[in-house]
mmCIF file of C-alpha atoms in Angstrom:
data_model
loop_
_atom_site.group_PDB
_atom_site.id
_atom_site.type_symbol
_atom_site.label_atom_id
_atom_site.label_comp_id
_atom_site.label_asym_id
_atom_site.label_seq_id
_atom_site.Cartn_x
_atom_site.Cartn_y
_atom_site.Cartn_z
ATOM 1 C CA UNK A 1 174.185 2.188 78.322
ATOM 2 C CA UNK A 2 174.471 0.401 81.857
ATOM 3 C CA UNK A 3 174.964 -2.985 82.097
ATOM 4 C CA UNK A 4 171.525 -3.453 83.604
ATOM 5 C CA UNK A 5 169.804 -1.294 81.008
ATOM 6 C CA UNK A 6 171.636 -3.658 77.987
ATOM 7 C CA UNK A 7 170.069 -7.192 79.805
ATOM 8 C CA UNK A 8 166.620 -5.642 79.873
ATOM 9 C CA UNK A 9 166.722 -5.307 76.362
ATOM 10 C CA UNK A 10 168.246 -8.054 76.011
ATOM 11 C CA UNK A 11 166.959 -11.034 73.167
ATOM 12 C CA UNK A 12 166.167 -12.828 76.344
ATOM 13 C CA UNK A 13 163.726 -9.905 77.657
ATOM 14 C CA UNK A 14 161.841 -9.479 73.801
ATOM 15 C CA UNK A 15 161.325 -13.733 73.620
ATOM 16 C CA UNK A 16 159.713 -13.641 77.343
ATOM 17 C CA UNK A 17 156.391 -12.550 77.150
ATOM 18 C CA UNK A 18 154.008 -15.200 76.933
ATOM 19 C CA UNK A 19 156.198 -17.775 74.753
ATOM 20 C CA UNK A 20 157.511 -19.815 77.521
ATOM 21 C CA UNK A 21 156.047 -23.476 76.915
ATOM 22 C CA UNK A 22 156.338 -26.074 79.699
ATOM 23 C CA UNK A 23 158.495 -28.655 78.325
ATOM 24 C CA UNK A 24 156.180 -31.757 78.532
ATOM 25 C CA UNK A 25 153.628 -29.577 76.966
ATOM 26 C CA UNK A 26 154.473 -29.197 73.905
ATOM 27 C CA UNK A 27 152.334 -30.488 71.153
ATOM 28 C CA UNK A 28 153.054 -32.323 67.730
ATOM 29 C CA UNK A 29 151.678 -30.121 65.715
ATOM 30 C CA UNK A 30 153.792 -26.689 67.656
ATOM 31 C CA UNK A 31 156.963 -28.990 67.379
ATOM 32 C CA UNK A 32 156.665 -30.061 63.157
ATOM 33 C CA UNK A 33 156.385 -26.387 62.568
ATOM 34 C CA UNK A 34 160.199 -26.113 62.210
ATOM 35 C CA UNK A 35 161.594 -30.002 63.736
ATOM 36 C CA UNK A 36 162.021 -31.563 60.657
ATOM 37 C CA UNK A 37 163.396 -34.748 62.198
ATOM 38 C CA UNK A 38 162.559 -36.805 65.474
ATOM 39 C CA UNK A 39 163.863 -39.795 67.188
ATOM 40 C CA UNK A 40 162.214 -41.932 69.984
ATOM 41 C CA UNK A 41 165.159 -43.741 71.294
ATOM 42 C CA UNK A 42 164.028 -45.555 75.266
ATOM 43 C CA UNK A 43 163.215 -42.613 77.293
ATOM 44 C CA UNK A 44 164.765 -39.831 75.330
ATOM 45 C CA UNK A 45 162.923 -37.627 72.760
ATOM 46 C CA UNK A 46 165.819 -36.288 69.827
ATOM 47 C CA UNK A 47 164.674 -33.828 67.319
ATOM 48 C CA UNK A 48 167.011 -31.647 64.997
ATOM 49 C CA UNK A 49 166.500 -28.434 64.030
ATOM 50 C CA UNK A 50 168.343 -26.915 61.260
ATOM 51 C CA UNK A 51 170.414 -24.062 61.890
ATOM 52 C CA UNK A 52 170.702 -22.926 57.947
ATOM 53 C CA UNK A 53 173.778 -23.503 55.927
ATOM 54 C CA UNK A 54 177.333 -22.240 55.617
ATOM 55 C CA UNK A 55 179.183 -21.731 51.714
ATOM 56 C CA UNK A 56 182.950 -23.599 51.884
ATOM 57 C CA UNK A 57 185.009 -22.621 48.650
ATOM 58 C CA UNK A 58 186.153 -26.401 47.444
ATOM 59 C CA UNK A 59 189.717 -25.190 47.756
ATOM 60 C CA UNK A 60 189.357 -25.078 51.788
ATOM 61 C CA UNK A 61 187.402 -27.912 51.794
ATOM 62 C CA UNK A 62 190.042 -30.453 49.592
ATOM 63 C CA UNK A 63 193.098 -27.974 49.772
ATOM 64 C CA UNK A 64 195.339 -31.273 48.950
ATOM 65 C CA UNK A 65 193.082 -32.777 45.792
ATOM 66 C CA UNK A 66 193.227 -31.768 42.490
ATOM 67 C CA UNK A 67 190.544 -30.649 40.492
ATOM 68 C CA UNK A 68 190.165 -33.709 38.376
ATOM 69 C CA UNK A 69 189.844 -35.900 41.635
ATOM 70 C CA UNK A 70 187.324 -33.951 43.029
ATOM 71 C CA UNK A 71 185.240 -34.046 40.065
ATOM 72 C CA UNK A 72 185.461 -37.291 39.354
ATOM 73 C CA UNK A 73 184.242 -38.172 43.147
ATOM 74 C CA UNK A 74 181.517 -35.222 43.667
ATOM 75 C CA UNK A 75 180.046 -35.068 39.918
ATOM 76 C CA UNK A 76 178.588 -38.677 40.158
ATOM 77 C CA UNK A 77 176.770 -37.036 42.952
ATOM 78 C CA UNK A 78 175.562 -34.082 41.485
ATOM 79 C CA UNK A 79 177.319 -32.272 43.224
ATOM 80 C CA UNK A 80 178.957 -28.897 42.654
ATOM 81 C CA UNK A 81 182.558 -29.156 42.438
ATOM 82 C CA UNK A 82 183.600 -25.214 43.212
ATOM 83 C CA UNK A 83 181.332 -25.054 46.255
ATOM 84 C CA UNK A 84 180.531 -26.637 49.380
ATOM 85 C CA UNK A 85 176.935 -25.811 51.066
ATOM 86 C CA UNK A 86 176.579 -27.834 53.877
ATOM 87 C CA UNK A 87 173.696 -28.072 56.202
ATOM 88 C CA UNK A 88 173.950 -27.288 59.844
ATOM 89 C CA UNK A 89 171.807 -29.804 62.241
ATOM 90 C CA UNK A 90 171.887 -28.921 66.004
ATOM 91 C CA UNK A 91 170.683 -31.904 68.022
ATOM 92 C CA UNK A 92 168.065 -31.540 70.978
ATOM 93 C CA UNK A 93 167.490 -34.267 73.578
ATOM 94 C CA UNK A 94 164.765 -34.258 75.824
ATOM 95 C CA UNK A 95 165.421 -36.849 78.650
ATOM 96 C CA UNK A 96 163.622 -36.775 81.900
ATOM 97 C CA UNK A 97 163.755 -33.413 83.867
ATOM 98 C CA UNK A 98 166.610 -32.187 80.988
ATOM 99 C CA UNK A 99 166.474 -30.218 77.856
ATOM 100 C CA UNK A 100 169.399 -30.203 75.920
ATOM 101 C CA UNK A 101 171.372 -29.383 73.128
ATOM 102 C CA UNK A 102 174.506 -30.317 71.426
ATOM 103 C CA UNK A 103 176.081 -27.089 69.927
ATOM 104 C CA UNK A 104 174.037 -24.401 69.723
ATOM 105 C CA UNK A 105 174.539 -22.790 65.998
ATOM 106 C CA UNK A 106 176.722 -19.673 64.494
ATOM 107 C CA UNK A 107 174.804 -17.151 65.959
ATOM 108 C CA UNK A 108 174.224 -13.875 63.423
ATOM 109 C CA UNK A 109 178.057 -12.840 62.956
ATOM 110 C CA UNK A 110 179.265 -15.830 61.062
ATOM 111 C CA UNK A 111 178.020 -16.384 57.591
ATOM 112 C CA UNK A 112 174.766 -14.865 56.678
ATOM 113 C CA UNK A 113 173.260 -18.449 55.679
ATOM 114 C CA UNK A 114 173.178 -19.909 59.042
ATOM 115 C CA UNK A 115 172.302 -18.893 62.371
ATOM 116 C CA UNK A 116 168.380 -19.963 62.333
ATOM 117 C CA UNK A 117 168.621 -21.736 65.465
ATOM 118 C CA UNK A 118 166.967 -19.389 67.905
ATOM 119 C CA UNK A 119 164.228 -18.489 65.147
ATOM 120 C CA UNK A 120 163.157 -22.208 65.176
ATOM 121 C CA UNK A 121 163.220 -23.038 68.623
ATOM 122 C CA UNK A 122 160.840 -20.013 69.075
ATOM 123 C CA UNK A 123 158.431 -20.935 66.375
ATOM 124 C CA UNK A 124 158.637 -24.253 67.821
ATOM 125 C CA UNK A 125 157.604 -22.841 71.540
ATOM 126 C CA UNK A 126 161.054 -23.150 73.275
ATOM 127 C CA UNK A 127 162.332 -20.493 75.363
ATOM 128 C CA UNK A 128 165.866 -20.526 75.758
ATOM 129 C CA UNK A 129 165.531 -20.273 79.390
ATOM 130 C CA UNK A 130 164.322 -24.215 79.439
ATOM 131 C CA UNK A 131 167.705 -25.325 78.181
ATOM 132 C CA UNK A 132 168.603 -27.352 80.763
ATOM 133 C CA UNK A 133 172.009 -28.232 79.348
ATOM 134 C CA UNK A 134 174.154 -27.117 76.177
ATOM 135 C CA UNK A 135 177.003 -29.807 75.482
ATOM 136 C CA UNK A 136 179.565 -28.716 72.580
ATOM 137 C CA UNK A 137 181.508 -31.068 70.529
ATOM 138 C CA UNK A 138 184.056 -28.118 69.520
ATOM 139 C CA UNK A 139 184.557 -24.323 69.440
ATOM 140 C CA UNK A 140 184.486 -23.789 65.706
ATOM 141 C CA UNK A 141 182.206 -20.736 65.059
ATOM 142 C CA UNK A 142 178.999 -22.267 63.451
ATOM 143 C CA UNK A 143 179.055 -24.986 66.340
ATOM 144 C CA UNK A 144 179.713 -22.191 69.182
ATOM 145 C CA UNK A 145 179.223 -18.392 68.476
ATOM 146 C CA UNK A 146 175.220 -18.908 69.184
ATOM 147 C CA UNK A 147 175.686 -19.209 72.455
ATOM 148 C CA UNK A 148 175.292 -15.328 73.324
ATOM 149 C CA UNK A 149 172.012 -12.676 71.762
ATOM 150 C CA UNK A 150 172.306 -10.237 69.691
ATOM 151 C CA UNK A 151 173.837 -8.154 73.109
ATOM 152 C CA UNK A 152 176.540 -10.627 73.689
ATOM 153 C CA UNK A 153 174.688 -11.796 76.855
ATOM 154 C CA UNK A 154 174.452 -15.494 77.231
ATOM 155 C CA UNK A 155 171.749 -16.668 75.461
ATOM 156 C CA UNK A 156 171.152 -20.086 77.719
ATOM 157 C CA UNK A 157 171.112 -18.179 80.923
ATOM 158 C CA UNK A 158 169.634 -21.361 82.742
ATOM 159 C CA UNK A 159 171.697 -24.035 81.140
ATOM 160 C CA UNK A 160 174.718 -25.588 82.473
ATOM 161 C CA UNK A 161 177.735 -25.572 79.432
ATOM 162 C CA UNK A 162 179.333 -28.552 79.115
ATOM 163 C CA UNK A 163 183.078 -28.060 77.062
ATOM 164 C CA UNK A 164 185.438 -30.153 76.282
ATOM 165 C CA UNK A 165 188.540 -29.880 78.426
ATOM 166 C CA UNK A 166 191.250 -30.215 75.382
ATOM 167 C CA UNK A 167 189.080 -27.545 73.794
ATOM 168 C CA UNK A 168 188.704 -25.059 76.788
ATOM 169 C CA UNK A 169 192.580 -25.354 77.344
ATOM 170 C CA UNK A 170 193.575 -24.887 73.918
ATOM 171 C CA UNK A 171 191.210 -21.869 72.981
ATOM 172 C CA UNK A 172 192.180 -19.928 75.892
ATOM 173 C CA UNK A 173 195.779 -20.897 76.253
ATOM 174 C CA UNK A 174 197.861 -17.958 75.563
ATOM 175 C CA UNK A 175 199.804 -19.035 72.535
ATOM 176 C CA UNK A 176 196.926 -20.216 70.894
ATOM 177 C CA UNK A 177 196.290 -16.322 68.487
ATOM 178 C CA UNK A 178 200.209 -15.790 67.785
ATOM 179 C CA UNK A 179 200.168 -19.336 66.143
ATOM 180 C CA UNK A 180 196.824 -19.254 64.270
ATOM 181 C CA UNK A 181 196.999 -18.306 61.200
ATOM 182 C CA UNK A 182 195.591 -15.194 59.593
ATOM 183 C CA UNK A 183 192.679 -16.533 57.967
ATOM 184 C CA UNK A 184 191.266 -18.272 61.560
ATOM 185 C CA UNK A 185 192.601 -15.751 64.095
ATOM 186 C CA UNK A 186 188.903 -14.487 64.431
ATOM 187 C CA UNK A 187 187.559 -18.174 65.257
ATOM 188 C CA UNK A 188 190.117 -17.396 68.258
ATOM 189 C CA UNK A 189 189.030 -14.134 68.964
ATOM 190 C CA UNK A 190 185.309 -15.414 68.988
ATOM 191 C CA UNK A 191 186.087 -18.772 70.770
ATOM 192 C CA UNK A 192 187.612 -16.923 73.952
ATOM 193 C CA UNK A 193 185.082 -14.175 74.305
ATOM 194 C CA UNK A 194 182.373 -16.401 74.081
ATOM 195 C CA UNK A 195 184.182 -19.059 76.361
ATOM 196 C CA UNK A 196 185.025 -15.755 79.121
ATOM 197 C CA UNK A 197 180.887 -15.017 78.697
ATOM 198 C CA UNK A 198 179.875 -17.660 79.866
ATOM 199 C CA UNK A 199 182.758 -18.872 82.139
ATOM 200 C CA UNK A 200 180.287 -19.431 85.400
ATOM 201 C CA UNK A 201 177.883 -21.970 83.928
ATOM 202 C CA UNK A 202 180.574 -24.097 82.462
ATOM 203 C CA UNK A 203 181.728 -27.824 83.507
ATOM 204 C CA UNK A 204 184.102 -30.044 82.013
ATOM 205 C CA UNK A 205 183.731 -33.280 80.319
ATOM 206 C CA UNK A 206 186.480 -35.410 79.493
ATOM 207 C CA UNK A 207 186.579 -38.829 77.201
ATOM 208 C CA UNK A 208 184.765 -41.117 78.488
ATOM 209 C CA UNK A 209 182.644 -39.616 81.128
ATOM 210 C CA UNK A 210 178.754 -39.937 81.367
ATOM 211 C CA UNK A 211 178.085 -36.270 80.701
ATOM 212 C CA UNK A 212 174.376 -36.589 81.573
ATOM 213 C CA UNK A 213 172.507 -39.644 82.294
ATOM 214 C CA UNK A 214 172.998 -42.297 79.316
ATOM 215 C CA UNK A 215 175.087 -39.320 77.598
ATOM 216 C CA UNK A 216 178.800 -40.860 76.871
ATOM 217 C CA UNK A 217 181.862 -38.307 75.771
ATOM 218 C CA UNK A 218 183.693 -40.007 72.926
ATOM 219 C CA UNK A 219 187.332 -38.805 71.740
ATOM 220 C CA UNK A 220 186.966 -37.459 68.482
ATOM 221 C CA UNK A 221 190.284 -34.643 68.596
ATOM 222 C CA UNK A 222 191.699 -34.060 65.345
ATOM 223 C CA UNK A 223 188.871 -31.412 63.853
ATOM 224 C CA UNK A 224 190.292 -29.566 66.361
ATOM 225 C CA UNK A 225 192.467 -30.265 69.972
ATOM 226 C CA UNK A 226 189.580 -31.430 71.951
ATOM 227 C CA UNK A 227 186.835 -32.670 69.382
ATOM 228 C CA UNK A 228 184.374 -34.813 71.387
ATOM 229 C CA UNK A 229 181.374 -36.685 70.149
ATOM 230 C CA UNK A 230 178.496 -37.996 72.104
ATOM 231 C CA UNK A 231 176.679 -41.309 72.003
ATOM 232 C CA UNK A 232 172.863 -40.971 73.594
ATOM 233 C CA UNK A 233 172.047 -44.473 74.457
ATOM 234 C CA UNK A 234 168.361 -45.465 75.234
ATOM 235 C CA UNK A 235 167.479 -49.231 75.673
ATOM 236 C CA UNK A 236 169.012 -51.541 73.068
ATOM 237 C CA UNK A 237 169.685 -48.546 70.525
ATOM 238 C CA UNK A 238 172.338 -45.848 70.243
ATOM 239 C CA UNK A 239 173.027 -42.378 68.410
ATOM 240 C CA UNK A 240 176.137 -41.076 68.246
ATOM 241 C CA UNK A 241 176.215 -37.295 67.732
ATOM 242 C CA UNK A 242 179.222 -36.814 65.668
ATOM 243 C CA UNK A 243 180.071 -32.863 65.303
ATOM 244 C CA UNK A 244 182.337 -33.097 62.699
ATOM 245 C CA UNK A 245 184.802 -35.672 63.031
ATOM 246 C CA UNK A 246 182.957 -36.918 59.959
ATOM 247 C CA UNK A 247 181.938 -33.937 58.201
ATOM 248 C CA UNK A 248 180.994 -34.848 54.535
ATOM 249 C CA UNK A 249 178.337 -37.884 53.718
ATOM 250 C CA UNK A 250 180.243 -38.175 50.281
ATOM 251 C CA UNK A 251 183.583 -36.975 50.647
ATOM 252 C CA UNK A 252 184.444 -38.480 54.726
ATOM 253 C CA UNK A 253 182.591 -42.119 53.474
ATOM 254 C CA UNK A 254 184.539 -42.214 50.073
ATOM 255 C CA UNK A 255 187.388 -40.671 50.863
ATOM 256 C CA UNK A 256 188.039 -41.013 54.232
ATOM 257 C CA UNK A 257 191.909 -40.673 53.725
ATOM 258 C CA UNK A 258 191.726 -36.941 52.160
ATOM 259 C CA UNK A 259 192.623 -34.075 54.590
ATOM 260 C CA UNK A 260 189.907 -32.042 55.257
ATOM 261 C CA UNK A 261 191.122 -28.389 55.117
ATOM 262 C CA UNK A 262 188.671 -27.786 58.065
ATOM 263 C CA UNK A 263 190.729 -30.345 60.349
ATOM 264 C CA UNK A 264 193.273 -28.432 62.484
ATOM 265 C CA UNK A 265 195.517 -31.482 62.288
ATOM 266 C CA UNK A 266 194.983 -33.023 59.464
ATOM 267 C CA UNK A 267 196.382 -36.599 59.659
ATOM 268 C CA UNK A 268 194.831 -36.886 62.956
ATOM 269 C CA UNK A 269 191.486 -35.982 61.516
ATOM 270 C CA UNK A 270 191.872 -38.402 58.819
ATOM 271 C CA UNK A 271 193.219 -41.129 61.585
ATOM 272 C CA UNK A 272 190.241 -40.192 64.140
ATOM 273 C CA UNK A 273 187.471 -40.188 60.947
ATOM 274 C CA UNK A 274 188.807 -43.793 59.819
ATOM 275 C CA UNK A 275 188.627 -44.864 63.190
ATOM 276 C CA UNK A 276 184.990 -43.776 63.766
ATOM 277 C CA UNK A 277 183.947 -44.942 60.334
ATOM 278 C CA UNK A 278 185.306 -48.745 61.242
ATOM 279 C CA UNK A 279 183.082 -48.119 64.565
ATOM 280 C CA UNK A 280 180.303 -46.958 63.273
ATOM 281 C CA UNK A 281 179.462 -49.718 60.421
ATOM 282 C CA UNK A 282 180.493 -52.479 62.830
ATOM 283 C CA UNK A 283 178.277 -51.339 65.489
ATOM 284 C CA UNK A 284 175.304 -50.201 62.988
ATOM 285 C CA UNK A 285 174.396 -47.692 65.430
ATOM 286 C CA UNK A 286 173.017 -44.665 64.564
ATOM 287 C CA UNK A 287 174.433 -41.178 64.047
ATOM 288 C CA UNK A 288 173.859 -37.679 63.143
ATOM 289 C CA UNK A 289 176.354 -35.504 61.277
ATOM 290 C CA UNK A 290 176.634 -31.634 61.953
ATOM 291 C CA UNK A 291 177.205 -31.686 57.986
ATOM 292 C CA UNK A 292 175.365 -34.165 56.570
ATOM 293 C CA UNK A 293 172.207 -32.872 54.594
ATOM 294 C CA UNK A 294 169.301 -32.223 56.750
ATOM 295 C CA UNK A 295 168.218 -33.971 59.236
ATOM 296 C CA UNK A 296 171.604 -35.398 59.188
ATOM 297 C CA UNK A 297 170.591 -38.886 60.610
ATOM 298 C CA UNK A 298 171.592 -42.259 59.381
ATOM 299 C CA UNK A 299 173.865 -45.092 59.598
ATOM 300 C CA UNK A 300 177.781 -46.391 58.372
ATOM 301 C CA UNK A 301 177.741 -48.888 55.712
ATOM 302 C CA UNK A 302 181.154 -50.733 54.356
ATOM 303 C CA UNK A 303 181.411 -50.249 50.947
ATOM 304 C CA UNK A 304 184.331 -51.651 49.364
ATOM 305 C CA UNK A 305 187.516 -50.436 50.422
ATOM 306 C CA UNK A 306 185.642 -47.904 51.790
ATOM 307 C CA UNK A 307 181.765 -46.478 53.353
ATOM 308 C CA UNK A 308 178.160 -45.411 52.449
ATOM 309 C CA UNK A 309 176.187 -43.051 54.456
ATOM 310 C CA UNK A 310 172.398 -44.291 54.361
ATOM 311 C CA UNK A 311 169.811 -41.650 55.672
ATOM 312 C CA UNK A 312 167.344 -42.650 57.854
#
């Protein structure tokens, strides 16, 4: 098949007829239909959108614990103490002239469970070709690997990609397969075929910089080599969007000290996540987790030694 053949059947080419909604017209009821969450925060609009949920065997997700620990922290909870099935919130922001999103989902080759994003943001009215802007916190698959169709063609074709430096260098550094190991060398293969896709609508952010207007980068490495977070602040109020520098709202707030087997370097993870947590509580401001049970919005509490994660 050409190349121009496989774009004109492209996802992009079935979505187009007649569901491309203007962005400031989209009505309440249109956007409840699969937004379960909304923010007003100043001038920006925030809703999250679920992109399903992935299935984490306990023994990658607390490689280090034992099994009476982790009972004794998740079964207070009710909690299952084998299995891990965390939800996956992708963030939109509607500010001004911009439609954006932060990650953009795991796409249909990852785990069966997730990869609902595109689904909702069509029952919802969205095209993808009104994504202004996608901003990623990290190239992990379920935060990345959504960003092409079903034909490996960029799914955004409008948007401008913001990446992380630290991650685009480290993903497609040349060393980076050789050293992974066996069980992650396909989050490698999938980070740098995505990341060659859509190489001509990418920019980089570093920490610190004002990504979009009232969008700040925040340092966050440790997950992986070029984690970033993002706080959208609107008038007197803030919401950090945290990927998953925190990625548990039981396990990161209790225990913020245990290596997460997900964290590429683990002590830096846990150094990062303790750092964020202090943060966080001090500064009351809003966040929303990647992780964190749908919608995935709430606030840091100090509790004891430790933290509480309060939805809302």
């Amino acid at each position: 098949m050409s190349g121009s053949s496989r774009k004109d059947l492209s996802r992009r080419s079935v979505l187009a007829g007649g569901l491309t909604v203007a962005a400031a017209g989209l009505a309440g009821a249109a956007r409840t239909a699969s937004a379960e969450a909304q923010l007003t925060l100043g001038d920006h609009d925030i809703t999250v959108f679920s992109d399903g949920h992935l299935s984490l065997p306990m023994n990658f997700v607390l490689p280090e614990q034992s099994e009476e620990d982790i009972a004794a922290l998740l079964k207070p909870h009710g909690m299952a103490t084998n299995m891990l099935t965390p939800d996956c919130n992708v963030t939109l922001l509607r500010t001004g002239d911009r439609v954006v999103l932060f990650d953009v989902g795991a796409g249909a080759n990852f785990q069966p469970s997730a990869g609902e994003l595109p689904a909702k943001l069509e029952d919802t009215g969205i095209d993808p070709s009104e994504i202004t802007d996608v901003v990623l916190t990290h190239a992990h698959p379920d935060h990345l690997w959504g960003i092409l169709d079903d034909f490996d063609d960029p799914f955004y074709p409008e948007a401008s990609i913001w990446v992380p430096q630290g991650e685009w260098d480290y993903w497609r550094a040349d060393g980076t397969l050789a050293a992974t190991p066996e069980e992650r060398k396909s989050f490698v293969v999938g980070a740098q075929s995505r990341f060659e896709a859509i190489e001509d609508q990418v920019s980089m952010i570093r920490p610190g910089q004002e990504v979009l207007p009232g969008v700040e980068a925040v340092d966050t490495a440790g997950h992986t080599p070029g984690h970033m977070s993002y706080v959208i602040h609107g008038g007197s109020e803030s919401v950090m969007v945290i990927g998953d520098a925190i990625t548990n709202s039981v396990i990161s707030f209790e225990k913020p000290g245990w290596a997460s087997g997900s964290d590429q370097d683990r002590d830096m993870g846990i150094k990062t996540r303790r750092r964020l947590l202090d943060r966080l509580a001090q500064d009351r401001m809003r966040v929303i987790g990647f992780h964190f049970p749908h919608p995935g919005s709430g606030r840091v509490e100090k509790a004891g030694g430790a933290y509480r994660f309060t939805a809302g």
